[in-house]
XYZ file of C-alpha atoms in Angstrom:
245
model
C -55.016 -0.949 19.365
C -56.597 1.366 22.032
C -55.246 2.843 25.187
C -56.014 -0.196 27.291
C -56.352 -3.004 24.657
C -53.491 -4.356 22.548
C -55.504 -6.311 20.042
C -55.218 -5.207 16.447
C -58.243 -3.991 14.462
C -60.165 -7.000 13.219
C -58.934 -9.316 15.958
C -61.990 -8.741 18.266
C -65.324 -9.948 17.057
C -68.272 -7.620 16.514
C -70.156 -9.376 19.424
C -68.282 -9.654 22.699
C -69.278 -11.438 25.910
C -67.564 -9.808 28.826
C -66.988 -10.692 32.470
C -65.075 -9.411 35.395
C -62.784 -12.360 36.268
C -59.881 -13.136 33.839
C -59.958 -16.944 35.082
C -63.589 -17.155 34.186
C -62.995 -15.683 30.722
C -60.134 -18.185 30.238
C -62.515 -21.020 31.195
C -65.178 -19.759 28.704
C -62.744 -19.545 25.854
C -61.110 -22.948 26.520
C -64.480 -24.716 27.144
C -66.795 -23.231 24.616
C -64.960 -21.502 21.752
C -63.571 -23.310 18.758
C -59.862 -22.442 18.118
C -59.811 -19.630 20.655
C -56.965 -17.076 19.979
C -55.719 -14.881 22.748
C -55.660 -11.332 21.299
C -55.247 -9.249 24.436
C -53.656 -9.752 27.781
C -52.736 -6.057 28.627
C -53.663 -5.381 32.263
C -54.831 -9.006 32.637
C -57.935 -8.029 30.543
C -57.761 -11.387 28.713
C -59.534 -11.371 25.339
C -60.000 -14.393 23.188
C -61.633 -14.646 19.755
C -62.923 -17.843 18.346
C -66.145 -19.390 16.987
C -69.260 -20.527 18.791
C -71.818 -22.501 16.986
C -70.479 -21.288 13.730
C -70.331 -17.574 14.622
C -67.292 -15.388 15.456
C -67.406 -14.348 19.094
C -64.975 -12.743 21.449
C -64.871 -13.163 25.217
C -63.063 -10.590 27.300
C -62.305 -9.750 31.033
C -63.190 -6.240 31.902
C -62.547 -6.008 35.633
C -64.909 -4.966 38.401
C -66.948 -1.775 38.931
C -68.474 0.820 36.722
C -65.274 2.780 35.883
C -63.561 -0.355 34.513
C -66.553 -1.445 32.672
C -66.920 1.976 30.943
C -63.363 2.084 29.827
C -63.499 -1.271 28.185
C -66.975 -0.884 26.679
C -66.070 2.470 25.253
C -63.005 1.167 23.582
C -64.684 -1.958 22.315
C -67.492 0.077 20.748
C -65.559 3.049 19.652
C -62.051 1.707 18.742
C -63.007 -1.815 17.684
C -66.435 -1.153 16.053
C -68.114 -3.764 18.211
C -71.923 -3.934 17.762
C -73.007 -5.735 20.889
C -71.657 -6.477 24.403
C -73.183 -9.079 26.635
C -72.084 -8.988 30.291
C -72.105 -12.118 32.321
C -71.437 -12.110 35.998
C -72.870 -12.622 39.556
C -75.251 -10.759 41.830
C -76.991 -10.681 45.129
C -80.741 -11.398 45.123
C -83.456 -9.234 46.766
C -86.160 -11.834 46.135
C -86.489 -14.399 48.864
C -87.498 -17.214 46.525
C -84.377 -16.877 44.166
C -81.900 -19.794 44.282
C -78.236 -20.206 43.676
C -77.453 -19.796 39.847
C -80.959 -18.449 39.003
C -80.461 -16.091 36.074
C -81.429 -12.462 35.955
C -81.867 -10.590 32.556
C -81.454 -6.968 33.448
C -84.155 -4.872 31.636
C -82.829 -1.609 33.200
C -80.106 -0.783 35.633
C -80.660 1.774 38.499
C -77.457 2.883 40.179
C -75.813 4.619 43.046
C -73.090 6.127 40.911
C -72.584 9.759 39.827
C -71.527 8.733 36.347
C -74.372 10.691 34.549
C -74.673 13.582 36.860
C -74.607 16.965 35.036
C -75.199 15.477 31.619
C -78.948 15.465 31.489
C -81.663 17.910 32.501
C -83.220 15.146 34.494
C -82.345 11.479 35.401
C -81.189 9.030 32.731
C -82.253 5.467 33.038
C -79.791 3.060 31.378
C -81.577 0.086 29.757
C -80.909 -3.054 27.789
C -81.251 -3.593 24.164
C -84.706 -4.931 23.623
C -83.836 -7.419 20.838
C -81.009 -9.068 22.874
C -83.288 -9.117 25.907
C -86.017 -10.878 24.109
C -83.672 -13.382 22.546
C -82.168 -14.249 25.940
C -85.595 -14.467 27.559
C -86.945 -16.858 24.751
C -83.802 -19.042 24.931
C -84.052 -19.290 28.787
C -87.576 -20.381 28.501
C -86.975 -22.869 25.847
C -84.408 -24.664 28.017
C -86.554 -24.471 31.224
C -84.197 -22.175 33.077
C -85.211 -20.393 36.289
C -84.793 -16.837 35.001
C -86.127 -13.408 35.956
C -86.503 -10.284 33.864
C -86.692 -6.817 35.384
C -84.971 -3.947 37.061
C -81.578 -4.245 38.818
C -79.392 -1.916 40.811
C -75.723 -1.223 40.140
C -73.665 -0.174 43.150
C -70.161 1.551 43.464
C -69.778 -0.166 46.858
C -70.050 -3.946 47.529
C -69.304 -3.629 51.192
C -71.927 -1.167 52.515
C -72.171 -0.181 56.110
C -75.022 1.614 57.944
C -73.246 4.945 57.458
C -73.300 4.582 53.574
C -76.310 2.657 52.513
C -79.976 1.639 53.180
C -81.475 -0.611 50.548
C -85.040 -1.299 51.793
C -86.434 0.987 49.106
C -84.778 -1.041 46.290
C -86.548 -4.184 47.512
C -89.818 -2.365 48.023
C -89.726 -1.045 44.447
C -89.228 -4.394 42.797
C -85.383 -4.343 42.157
C -84.396 -8.046 41.409
C -80.709 -7.947 42.419
C -77.574 -5.928 43.074
C -74.357 -5.915 41.096
C -71.637 -3.543 40.095
C -71.189 -3.073 36.253
C -74.542 -2.976 34.383
C -75.354 0.727 34.551
C -71.805 1.509 33.133
C -72.333 -0.889 30.246
C -75.820 0.365 29.340
C -74.823 3.939 29.561
C -71.898 3.539 27.154
C -74.001 1.572 24.819
C -76.532 4.393 24.665
C -73.772 6.882 24.200
C -72.510 5.221 21.020
C -75.834 3.878 19.727
C -74.828 0.275 20.246
C -76.427 -2.816 21.829
C -75.860 -4.311 25.318
C -77.363 -6.820 27.719
C -76.534 -7.953 31.198
C -77.097 -11.594 32.267
C -76.170 -12.262 35.912
C -76.315 -15.435 37.972
C -77.489 -15.256 41.548
C -74.439 -15.966 43.864
C -75.839 -14.762 47.271
C -79.051 -13.507 48.891
C -79.345 -9.974 50.356
C -81.397 -9.833 53.591
C -82.415 -6.627 55.290
C -82.565 -6.130 59.042
C -85.326 -4.099 60.591
C -83.368 -0.950 60.033
C -83.039 -1.662 56.293
C -79.324 -2.496 56.393
C -77.962 -5.286 54.133
C -76.569 -8.708 55.135
C -75.253 -11.261 52.674
C -76.495 -14.729 53.116
C -74.996 -17.838 51.416
C -77.384 -19.932 49.331
C -77.379 -23.784 49.217
C -75.933 -25.586 46.329
C -78.336 -26.623 43.507
C -77.604 -30.065 42.088
C -76.959 -29.947 38.317
C -76.816 -26.184 38.236
C -73.768 -23.865 37.859
C -72.576 -20.434 36.658
C -72.074 -22.029 33.293
C -75.864 -21.960 32.848
C -75.835 -18.277 32.573
C -72.557 -18.322 30.504
C -74.096 -20.633 27.797
C -77.211 -18.470 27.676
C -74.945 -15.449 27.000
C -73.022 -17.268 24.289
C -76.196 -18.533 22.588
C -77.711 -15.109 22.689
C -74.535 -13.756 21.128
C -74.514 -16.378 18.408
C -78.200 -15.783 17.550
C -77.521 -11.977 17.240
C -74.678 -12.702 14.864
C -76.742 -15.035 12.746
C -79.522 -12.405 12.620
C -77.450 -9.736 10.873
């Protein structure tokens, strides 16, 4: 057990797929895992361990925002000896040609947070594990998914008014999308020498007005596509990582 997780040592797999929403984690466990076992429900951070394509995998809810992600990632890596964490979630697109449920593989995570201030004599750039990133990219290409690889930005605020945020520069410098947990995950993975990858599905588009302020725009439904496309990519990446050990 750790401070925020009640699972016993050995009940959480070495590779964990995490997401913010407990309902989504319950859906993943019941839909994709063989014989899922609920090993934690403290603070509604549901965690199930089961088998996926012959490999032991855990799926866990970690809440929203960098602080929550960093708490659970730290305890999974440090207290439960997990080797890899793959985050699945949603994001807002900066690219005009992105469609609903397109998948972004985050190569690096810029952020608007102060989590690393005062630690480095410079600016630390949290990045993905290259092996996990390559595996996910290959699998996405093999199944013909609309996927993008590149830089993302992690924000402390989702609701950002003119007095708090201008984002024109992010788009100008090639940032693919905006989300709220990736930099926290990548920072903790670096701290403990572990592996991490973020796979996010596009859920909305971010448009900028002439002054550079953000507006969220709904995207039309894409027949035959869903959030589960990204979920299955994450699970397959996790299973391949386990098989490669």
